[in-house]
Backbone as XML, in Angstrom:
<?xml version="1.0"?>
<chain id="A" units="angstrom">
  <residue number="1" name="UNK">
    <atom name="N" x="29.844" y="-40.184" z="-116.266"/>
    <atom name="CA" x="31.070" y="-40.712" z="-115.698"/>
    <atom name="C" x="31.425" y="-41.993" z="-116.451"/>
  </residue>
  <residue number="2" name="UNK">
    <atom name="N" x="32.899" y="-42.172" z="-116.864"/>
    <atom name="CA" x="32.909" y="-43.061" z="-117.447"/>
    <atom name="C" x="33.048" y="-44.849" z="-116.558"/>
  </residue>
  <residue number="3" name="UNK">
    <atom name="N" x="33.625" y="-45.796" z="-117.206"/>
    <atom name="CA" x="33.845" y="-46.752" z="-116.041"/>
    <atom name="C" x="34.970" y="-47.000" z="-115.420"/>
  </residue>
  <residue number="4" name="UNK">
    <atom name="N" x="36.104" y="-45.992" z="-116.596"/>
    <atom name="CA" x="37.267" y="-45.830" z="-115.662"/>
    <atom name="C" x="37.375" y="-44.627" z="-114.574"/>
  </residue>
  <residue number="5" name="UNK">
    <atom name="N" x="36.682" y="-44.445" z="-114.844"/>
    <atom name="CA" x="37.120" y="-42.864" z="-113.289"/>
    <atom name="C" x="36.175" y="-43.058" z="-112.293"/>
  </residue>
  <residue number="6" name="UNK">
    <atom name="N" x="35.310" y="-43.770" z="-112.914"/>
    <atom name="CA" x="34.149" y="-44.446" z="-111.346"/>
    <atom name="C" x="34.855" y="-45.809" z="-110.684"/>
  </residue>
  <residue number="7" name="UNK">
    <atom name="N" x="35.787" y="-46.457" z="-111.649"/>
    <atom name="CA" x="36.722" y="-47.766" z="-110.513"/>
    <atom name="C" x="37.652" y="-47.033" z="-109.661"/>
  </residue>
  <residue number="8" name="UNK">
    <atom name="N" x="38.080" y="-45.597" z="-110.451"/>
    <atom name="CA" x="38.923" y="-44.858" z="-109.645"/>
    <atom name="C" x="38.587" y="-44.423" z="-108.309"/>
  </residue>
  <residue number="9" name="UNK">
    <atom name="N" x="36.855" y="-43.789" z="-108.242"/>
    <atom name="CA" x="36.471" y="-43.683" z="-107.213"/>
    <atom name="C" x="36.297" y="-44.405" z="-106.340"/>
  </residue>
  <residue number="10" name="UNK">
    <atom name="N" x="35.844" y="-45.367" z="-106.712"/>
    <atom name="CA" x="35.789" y="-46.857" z="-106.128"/>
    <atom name="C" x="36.698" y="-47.235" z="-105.115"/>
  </residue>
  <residue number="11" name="UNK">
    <atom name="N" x="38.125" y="-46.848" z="-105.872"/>
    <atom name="CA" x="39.373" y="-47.420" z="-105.195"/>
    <atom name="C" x="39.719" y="-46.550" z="-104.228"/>
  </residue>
  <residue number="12" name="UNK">
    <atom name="N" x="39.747" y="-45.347" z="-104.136"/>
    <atom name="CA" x="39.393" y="-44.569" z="-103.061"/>
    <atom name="C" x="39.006" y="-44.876" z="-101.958"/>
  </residue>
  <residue number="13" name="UNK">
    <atom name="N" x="38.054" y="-45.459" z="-102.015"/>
    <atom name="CA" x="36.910" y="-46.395" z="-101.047"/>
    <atom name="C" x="37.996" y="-47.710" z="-100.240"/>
  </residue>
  <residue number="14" name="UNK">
    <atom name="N" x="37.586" y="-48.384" z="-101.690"/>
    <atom name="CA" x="37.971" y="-49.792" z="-101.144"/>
    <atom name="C" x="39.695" y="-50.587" z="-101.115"/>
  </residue>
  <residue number="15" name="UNK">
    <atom name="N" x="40.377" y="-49.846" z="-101.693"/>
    <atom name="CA" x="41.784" y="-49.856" z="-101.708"/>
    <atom name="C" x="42.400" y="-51.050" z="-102.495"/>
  </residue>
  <residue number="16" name="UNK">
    <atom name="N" x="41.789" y="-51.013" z="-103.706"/>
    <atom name="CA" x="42.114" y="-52.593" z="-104.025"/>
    <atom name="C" x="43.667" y="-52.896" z="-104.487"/>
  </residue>
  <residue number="17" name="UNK">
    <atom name="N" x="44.001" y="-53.801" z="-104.422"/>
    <atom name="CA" x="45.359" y="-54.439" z="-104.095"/>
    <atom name="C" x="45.831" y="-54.959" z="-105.310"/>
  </residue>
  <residue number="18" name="UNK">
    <atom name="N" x="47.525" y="-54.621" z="-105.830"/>
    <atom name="CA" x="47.974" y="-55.119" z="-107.232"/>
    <atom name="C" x="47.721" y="-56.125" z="-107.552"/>
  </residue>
  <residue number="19" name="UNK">
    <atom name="N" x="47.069" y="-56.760" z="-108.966"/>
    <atom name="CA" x="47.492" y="-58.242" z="-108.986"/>
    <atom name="C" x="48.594" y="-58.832" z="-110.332"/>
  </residue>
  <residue number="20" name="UNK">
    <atom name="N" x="49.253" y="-57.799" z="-110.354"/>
    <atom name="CA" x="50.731" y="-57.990" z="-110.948"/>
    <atom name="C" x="51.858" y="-58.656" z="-110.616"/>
  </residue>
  <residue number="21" name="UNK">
    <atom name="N" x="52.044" y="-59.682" z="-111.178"/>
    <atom name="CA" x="53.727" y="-60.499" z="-111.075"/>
    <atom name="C" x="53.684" y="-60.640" z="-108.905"/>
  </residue>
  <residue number="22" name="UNK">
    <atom name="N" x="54.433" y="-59.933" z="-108.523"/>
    <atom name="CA" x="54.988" y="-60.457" z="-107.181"/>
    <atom name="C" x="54.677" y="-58.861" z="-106.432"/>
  </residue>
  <residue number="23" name="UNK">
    <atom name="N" x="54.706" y="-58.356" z="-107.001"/>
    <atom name="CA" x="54.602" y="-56.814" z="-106.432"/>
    <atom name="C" x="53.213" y="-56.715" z="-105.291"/>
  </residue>
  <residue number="24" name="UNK">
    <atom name="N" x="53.399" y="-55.933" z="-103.923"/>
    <atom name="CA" x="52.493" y="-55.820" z="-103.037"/>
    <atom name="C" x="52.019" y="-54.291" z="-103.177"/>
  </residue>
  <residue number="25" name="UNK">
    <atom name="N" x="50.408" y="-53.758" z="-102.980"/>
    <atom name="CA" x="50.643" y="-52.840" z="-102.442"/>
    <atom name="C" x="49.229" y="-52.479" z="-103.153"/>
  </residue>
  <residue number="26" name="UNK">
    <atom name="N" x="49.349" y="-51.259" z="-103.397"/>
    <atom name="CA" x="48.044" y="-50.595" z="-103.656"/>
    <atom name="C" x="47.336" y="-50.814" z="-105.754"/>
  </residue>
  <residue number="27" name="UNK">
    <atom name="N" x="46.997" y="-50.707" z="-105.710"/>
    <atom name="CA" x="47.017" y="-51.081" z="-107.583"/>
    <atom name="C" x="47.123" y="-49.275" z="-108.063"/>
  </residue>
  <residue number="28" name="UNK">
    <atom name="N" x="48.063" y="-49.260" z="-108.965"/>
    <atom name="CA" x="47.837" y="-47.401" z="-110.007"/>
    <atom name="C" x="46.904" y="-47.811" z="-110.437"/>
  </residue>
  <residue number="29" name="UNK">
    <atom name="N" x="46.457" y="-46.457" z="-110.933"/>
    <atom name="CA" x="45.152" y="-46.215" z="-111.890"/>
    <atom name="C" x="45.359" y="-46.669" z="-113.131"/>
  </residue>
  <residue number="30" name="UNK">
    <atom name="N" x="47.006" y="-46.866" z="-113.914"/>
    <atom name="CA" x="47.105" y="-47.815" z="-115.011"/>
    <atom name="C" x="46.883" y="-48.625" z="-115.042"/>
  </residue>
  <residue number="31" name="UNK">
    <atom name="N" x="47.020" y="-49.446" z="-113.737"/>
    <atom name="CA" x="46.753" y="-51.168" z="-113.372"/>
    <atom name="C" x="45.365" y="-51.618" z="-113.735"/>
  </residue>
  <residue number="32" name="UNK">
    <atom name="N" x="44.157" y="-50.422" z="-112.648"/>
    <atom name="CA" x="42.612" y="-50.296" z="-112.982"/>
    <atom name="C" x="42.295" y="-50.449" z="-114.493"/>
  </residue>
  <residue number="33" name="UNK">
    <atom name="N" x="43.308" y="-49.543" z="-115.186"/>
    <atom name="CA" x="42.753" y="-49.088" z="-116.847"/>
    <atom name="C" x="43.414" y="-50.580" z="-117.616"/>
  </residue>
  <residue number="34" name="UNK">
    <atom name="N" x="44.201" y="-51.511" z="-117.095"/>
    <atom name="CA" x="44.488" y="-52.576" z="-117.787"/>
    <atom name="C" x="42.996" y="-53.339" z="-117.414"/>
  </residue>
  <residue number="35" name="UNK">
    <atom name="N" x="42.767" y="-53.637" z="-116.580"/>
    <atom name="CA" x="41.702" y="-54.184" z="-115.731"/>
    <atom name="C" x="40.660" y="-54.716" z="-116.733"/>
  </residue>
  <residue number="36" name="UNK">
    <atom name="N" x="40.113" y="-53.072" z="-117.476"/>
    <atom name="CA" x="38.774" y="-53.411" z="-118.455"/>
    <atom name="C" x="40.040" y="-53.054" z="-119.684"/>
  </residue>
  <residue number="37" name="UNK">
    <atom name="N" x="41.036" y="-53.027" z="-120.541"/>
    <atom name="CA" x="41.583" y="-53.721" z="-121.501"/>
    <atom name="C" x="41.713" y="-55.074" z="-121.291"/>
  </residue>
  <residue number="38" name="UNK">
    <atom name="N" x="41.760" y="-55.727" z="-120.235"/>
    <atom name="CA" x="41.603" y="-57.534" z="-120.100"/>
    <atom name="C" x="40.652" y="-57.873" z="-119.779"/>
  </residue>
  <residue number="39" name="UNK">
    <atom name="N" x="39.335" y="-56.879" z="-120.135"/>
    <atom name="CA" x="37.873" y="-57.525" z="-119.890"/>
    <atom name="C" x="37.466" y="-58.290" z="-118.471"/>
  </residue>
  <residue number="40" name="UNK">
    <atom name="N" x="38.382" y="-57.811" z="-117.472"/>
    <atom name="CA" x="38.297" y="-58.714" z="-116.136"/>
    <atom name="C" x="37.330" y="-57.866" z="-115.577"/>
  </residue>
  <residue number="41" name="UNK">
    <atom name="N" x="36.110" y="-57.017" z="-116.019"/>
    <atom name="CA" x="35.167" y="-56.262" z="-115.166"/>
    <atom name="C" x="34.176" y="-55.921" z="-115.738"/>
  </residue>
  <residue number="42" name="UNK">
    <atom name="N" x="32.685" y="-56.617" z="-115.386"/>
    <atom name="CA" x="31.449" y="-56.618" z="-115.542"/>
    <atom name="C" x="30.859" y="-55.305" z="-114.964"/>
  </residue>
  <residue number="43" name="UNK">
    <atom name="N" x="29.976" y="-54.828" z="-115.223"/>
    <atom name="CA" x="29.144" y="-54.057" z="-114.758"/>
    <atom name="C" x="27.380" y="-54.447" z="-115.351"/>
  </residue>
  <residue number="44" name="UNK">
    <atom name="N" x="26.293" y="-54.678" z="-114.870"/>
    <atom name="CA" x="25.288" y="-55.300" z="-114.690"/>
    <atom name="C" x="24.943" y="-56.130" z="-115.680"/>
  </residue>
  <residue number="45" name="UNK">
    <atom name="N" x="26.444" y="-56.973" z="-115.548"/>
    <atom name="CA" x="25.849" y="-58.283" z="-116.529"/>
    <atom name="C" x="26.882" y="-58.050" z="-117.635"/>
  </residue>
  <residue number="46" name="UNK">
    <atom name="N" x="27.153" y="-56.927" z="-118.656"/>
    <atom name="CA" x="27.949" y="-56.443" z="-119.400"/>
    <atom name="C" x="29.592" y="-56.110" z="-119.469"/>
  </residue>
  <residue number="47" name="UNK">
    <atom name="N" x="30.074" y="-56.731" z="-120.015"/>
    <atom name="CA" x="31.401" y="-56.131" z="-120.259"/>
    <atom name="C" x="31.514" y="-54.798" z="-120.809"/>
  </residue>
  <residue number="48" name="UNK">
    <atom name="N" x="32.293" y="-54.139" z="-120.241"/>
    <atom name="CA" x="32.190" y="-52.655" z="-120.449"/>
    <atom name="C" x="34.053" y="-52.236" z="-120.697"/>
  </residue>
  <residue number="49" name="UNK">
    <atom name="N" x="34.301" y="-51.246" z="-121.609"/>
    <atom name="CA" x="35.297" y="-50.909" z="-121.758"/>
    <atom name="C" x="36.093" y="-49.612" z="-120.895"/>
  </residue>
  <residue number="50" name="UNK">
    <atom name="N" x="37.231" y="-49.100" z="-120.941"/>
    <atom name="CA" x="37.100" y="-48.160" z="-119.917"/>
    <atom name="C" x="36.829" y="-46.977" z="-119.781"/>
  </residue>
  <residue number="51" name="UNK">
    <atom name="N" x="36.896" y="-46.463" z="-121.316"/>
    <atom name="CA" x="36.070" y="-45.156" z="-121.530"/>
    <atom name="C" x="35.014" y="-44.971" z="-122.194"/>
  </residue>
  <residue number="52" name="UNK">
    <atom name="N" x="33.988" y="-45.793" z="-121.863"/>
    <atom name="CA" x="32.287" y="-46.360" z="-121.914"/>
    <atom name="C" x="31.676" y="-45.899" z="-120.826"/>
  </residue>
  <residue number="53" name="UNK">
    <atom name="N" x="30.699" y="-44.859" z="-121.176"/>
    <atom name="CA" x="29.607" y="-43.945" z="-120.460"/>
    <atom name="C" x="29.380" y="-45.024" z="-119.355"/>
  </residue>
  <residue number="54" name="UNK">
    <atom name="N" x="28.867" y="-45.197" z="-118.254"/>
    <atom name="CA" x="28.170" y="-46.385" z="-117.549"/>
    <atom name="C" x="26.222" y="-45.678" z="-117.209"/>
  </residue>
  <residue number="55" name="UNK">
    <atom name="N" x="25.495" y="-46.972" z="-117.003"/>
    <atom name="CA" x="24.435" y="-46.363" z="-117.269"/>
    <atom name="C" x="24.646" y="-46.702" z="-115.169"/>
  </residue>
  <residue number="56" name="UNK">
    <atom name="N" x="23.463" y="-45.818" z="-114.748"/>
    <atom name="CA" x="23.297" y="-45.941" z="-113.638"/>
    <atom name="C" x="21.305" y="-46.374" z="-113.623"/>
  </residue>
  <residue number="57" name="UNK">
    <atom name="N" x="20.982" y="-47.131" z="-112.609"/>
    <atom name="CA" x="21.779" y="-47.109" z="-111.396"/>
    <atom name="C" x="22.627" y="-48.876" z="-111.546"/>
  </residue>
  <residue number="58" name="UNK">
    <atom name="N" x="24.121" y="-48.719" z="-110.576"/>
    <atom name="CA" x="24.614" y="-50.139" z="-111.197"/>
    <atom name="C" x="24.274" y="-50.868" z="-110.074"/>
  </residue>
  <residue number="59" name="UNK">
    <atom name="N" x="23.663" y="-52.142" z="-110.081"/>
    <atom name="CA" x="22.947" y="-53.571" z="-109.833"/>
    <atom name="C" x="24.437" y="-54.303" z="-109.490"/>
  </residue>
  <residue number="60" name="UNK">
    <atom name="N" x="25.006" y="-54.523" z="-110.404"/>
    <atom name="CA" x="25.592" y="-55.635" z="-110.021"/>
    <atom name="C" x="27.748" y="-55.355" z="-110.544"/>
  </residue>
  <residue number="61" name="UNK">
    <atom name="N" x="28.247" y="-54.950" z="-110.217"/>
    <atom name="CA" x="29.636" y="-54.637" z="-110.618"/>
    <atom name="C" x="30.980" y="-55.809" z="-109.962"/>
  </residue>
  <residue number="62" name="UNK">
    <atom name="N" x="31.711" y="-56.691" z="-111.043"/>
    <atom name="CA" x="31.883" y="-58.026" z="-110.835"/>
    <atom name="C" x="33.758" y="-56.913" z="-112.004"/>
  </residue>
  <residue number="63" name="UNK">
    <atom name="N" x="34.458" y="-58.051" z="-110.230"/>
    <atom name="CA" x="36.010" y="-57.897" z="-111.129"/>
    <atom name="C" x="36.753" y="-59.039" z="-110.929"/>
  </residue>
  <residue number="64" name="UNK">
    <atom name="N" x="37.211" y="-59.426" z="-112.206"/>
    <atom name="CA" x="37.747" y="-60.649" z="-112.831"/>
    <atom name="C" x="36.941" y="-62.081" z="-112.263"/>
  </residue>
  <residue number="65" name="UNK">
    <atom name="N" x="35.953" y="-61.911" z="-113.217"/>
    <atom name="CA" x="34.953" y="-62.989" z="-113.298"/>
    <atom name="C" x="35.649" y="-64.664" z="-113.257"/>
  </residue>
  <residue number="66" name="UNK">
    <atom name="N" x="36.471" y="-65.167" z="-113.633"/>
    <atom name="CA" x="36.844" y="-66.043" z="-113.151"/>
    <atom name="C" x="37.197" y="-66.403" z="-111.936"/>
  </residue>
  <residue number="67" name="UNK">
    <atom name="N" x="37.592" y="-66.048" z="-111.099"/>
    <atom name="CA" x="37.823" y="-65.721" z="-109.845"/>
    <atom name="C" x="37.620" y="-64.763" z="-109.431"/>
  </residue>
  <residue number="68" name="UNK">
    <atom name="N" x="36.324" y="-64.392" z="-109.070"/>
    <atom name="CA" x="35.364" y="-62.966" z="-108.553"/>
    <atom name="C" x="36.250" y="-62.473" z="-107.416"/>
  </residue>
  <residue number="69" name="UNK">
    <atom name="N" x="36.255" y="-61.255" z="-106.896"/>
    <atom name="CA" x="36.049" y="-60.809" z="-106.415"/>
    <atom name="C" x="35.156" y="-60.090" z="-105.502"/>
  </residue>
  <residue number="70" name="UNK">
    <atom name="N" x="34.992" y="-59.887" z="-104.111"/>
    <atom name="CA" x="33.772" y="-59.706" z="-103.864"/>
    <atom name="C" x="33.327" y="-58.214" z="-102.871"/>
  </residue>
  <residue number="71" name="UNK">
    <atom name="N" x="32.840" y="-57.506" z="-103.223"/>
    <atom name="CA" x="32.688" y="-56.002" z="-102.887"/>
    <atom name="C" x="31.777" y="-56.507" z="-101.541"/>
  </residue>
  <residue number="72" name="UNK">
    <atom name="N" x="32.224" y="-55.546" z="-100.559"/>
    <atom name="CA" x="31.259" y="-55.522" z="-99.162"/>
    <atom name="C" x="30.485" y="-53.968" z="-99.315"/>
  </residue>
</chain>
């Protein structure tokens, strides 16, 4: 699985929210795939691109490291 179709699953889950210009609402899956083109998403420690194998099992998965985000 790569690391873009596992944030996809992800979002499924957790519903994460645009963080584009003024716009409210749910984020597209283009939004996700800008996400790791702006390097705003770690996976155990590593910057990872979005169609980069991911190794399992993942430890630690971090979005937009400057101002984290925080998974429950």
């Amino acid at each position: 699985m790569n690391a873009w179709m596992f944030l996809r699953d992800l979002h499924k889950t957790c519903h994460f929210q645009t963080r584009e210009g003024k716009r409210t609402g749910e984020a597209s899956a283009s939004e996700l795939k800008r996400w790791f083109q702006n390097r705003a998403v770690i996976v155990n420690g590593e910057r990872v691109s979005w169609d980069e194998e991911l190794d399992f099992p993942i430890f630690s998965f971090v979005l937009f490291p400057k101002k984290p985000v925080t998974l429950f």
